[in-house]
Short mmCIF file of N, CA and C in Angstrom, two decimals:
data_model
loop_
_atom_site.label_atom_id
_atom_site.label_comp_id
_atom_site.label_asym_id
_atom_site.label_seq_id
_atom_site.Cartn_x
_atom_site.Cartn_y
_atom_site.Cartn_z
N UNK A 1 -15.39 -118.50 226.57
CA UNK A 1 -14.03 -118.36 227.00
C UNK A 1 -13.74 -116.98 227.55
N UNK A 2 -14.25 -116.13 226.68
CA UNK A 2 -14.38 -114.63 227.16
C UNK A 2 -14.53 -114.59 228.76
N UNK A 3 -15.87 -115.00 229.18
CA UNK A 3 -16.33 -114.59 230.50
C UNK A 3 -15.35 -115.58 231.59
N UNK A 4 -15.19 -116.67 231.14
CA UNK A 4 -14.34 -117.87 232.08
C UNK A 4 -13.09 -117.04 232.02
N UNK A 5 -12.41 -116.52 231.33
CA UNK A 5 -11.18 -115.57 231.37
C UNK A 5 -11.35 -114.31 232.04
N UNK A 6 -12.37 -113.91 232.27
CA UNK A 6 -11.97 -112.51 232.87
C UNK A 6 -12.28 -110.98 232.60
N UNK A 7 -12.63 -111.71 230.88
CA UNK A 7 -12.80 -110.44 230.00
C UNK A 7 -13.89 -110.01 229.90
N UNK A 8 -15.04 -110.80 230.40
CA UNK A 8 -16.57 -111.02 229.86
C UNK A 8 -17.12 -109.54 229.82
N UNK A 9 -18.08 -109.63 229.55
CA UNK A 9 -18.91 -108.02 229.56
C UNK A 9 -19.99 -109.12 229.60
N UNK A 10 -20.99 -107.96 230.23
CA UNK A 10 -22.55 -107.81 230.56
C UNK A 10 -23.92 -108.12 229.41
N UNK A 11 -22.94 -107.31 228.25
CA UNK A 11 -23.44 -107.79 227.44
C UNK A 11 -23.73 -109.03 226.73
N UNK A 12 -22.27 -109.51 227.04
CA UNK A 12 -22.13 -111.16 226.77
C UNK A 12 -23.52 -112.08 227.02
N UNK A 13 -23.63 -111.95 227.90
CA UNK A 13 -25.21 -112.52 228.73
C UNK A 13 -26.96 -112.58 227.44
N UNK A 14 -26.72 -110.92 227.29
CA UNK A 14 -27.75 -111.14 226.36
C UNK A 14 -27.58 -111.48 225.02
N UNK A 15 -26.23 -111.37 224.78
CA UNK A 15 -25.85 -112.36 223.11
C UNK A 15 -26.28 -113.38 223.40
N UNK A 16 -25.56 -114.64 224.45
CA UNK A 16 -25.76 -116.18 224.55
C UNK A 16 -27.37 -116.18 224.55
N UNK A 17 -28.18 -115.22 225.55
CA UNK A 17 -29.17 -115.43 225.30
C UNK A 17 -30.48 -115.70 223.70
N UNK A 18 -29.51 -114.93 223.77
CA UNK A 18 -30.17 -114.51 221.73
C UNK A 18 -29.48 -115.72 220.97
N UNK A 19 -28.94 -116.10 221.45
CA UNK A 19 -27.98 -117.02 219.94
C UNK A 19 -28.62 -118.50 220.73
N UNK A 20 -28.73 -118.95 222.14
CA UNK A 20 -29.28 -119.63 222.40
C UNK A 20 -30.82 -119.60 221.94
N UNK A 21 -31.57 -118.63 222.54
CA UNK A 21 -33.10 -118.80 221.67
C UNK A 21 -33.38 -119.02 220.89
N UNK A 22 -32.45 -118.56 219.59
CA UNK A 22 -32.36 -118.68 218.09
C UNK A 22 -32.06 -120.28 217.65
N UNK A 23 -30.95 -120.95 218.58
CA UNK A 23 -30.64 -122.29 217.85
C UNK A 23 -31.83 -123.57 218.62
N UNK A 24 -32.72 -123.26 219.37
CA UNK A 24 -33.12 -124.13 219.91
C UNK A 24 -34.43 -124.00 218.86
N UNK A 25 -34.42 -125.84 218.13
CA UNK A 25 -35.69 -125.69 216.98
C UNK A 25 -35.34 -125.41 215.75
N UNK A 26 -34.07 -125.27 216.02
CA UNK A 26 -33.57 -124.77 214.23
C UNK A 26 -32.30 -126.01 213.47
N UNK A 27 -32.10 -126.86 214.80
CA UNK A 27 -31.25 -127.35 214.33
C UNK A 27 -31.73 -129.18 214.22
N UNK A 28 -31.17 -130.16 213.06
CA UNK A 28 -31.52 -131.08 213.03
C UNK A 28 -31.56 -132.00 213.91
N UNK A 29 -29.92 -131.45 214.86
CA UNK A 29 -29.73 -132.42 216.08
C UNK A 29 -30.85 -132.19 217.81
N UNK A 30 -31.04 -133.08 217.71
CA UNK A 30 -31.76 -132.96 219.01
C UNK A 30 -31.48 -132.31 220.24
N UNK A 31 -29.76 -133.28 220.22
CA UNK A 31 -28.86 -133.27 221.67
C UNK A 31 -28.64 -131.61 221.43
N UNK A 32 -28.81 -130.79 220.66
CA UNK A 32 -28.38 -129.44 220.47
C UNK A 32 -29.41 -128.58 221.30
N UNK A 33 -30.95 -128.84 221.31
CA UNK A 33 -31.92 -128.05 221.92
C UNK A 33 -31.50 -128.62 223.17
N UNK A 34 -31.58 -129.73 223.58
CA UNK A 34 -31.18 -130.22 224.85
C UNK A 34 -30.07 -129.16 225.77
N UNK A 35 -29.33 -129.11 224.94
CA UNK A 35 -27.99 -128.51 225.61
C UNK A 35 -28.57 -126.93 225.61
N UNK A 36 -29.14 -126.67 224.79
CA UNK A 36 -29.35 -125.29 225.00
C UNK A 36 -30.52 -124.69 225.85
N UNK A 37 -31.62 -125.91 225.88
CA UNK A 37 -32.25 -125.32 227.34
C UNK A 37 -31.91 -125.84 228.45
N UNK A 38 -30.98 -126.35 228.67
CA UNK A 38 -30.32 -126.39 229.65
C UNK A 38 -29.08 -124.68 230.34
N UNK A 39 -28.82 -124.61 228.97
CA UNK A 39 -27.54 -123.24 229.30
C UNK A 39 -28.79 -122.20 229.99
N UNK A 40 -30.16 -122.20 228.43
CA UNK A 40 -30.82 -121.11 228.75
C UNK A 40 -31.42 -121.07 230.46
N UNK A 41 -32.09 -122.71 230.77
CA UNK A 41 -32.03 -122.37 232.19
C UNK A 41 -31.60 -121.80 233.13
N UNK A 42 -30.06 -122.15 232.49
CA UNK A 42 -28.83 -121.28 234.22
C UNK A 42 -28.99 -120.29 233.91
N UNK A 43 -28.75 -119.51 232.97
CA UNK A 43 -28.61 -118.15 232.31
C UNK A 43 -29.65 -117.49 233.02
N UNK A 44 -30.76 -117.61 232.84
CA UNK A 44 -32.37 -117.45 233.13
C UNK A 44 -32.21 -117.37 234.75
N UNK A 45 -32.03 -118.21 235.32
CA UNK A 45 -32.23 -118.41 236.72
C UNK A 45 -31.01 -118.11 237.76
N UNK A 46 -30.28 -117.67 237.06
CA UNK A 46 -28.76 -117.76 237.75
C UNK A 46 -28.18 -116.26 236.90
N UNK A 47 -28.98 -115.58 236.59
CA UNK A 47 -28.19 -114.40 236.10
C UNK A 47 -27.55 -113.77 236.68
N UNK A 48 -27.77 -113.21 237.65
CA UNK A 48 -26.99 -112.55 238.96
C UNK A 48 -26.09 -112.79 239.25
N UNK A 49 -25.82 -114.16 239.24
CA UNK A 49 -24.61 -114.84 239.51
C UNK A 49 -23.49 -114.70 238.60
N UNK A 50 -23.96 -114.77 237.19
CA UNK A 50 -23.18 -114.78 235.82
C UNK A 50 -23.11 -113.02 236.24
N UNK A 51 -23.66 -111.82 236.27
CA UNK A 51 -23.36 -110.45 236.48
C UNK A 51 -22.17 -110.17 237.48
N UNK A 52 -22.39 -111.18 238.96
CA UNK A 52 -21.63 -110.67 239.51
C UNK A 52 -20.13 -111.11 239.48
N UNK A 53 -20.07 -112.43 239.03
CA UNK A 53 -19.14 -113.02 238.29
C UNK A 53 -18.31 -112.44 237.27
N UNK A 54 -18.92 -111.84 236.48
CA UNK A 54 -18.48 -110.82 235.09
C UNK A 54 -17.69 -109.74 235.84
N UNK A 55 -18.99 -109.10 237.04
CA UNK A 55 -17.98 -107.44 237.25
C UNK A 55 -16.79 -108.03 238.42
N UNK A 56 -17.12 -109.15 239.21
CA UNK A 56 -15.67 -109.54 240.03
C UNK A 56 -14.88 -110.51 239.25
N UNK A 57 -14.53 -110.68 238.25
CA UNK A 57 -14.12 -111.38 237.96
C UNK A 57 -12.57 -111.52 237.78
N UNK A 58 -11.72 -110.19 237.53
CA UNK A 58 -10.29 -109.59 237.88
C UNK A 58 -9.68 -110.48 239.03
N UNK A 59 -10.49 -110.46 239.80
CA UNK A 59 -10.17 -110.68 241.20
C UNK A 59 -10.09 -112.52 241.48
N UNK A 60 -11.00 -112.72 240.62
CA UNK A 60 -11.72 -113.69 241.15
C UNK A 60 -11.66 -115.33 240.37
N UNK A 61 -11.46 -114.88 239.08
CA UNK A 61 -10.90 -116.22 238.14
C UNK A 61 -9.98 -117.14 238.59
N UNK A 62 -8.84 -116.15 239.22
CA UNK A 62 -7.66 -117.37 238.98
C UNK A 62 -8.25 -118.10 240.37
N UNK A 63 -8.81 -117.14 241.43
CA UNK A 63 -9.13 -118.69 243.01
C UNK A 63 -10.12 -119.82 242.01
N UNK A 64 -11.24 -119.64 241.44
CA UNK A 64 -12.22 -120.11 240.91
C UNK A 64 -11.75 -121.19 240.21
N UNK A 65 -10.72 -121.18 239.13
CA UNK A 65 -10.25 -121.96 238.43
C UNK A 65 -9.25 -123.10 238.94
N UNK A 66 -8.33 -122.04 240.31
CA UNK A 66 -7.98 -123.26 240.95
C UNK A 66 -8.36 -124.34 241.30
N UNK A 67 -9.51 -123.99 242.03
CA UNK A 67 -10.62 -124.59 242.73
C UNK A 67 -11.34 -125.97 241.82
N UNK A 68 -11.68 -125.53 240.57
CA UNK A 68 -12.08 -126.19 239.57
C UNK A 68 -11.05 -127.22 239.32
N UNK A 69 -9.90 -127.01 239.24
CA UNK A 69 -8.82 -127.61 238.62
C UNK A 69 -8.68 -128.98 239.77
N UNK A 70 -8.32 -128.09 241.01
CA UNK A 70 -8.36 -129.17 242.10
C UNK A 70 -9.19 -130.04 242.10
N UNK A 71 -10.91 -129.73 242.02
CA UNK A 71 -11.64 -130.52 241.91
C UNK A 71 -11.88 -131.62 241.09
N UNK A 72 -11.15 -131.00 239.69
CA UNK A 72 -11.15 -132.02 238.65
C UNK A 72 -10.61 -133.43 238.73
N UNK A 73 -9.39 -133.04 239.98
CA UNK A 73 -8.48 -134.16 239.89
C UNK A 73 -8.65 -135.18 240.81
#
């Protein structure tokens, strides 16, 4: 919610990373590793994107979310 709001930090990135590595294999549910090498993928391969996202993000949330919103509907 942090980073989707605006607030994110850089750091954020290598927490999810760590808390993702950590739950994948540890947990009973399956659908849980699933979901998490999936995040870890984008994360992994799309970091840049999540960085530049983080430092424009002031600017840049509320078009983004519009956008999202519109699309939703």
């Amino acid at each position: 919610n942090r980073i989707v709001g605006g607030k994110g930090r850089l750091e954020d990135l290598d927490q999810l990373l760590d808390i993702g590595n950590y739950l994948v294999g540890t947990t009973i549910c399956a659908l849980a590793d699933g979901a998490q090498m999936a995040f870890l993928s984008y994360l992994k391969k799309f970091r840049s994107e999540f960085e530049e996202f983080i430092r424009n993000s002031p600017t840049r949330v509320p078009k983004i979310c519009e956008t999202l919103v519109v699309a939703s509907l």
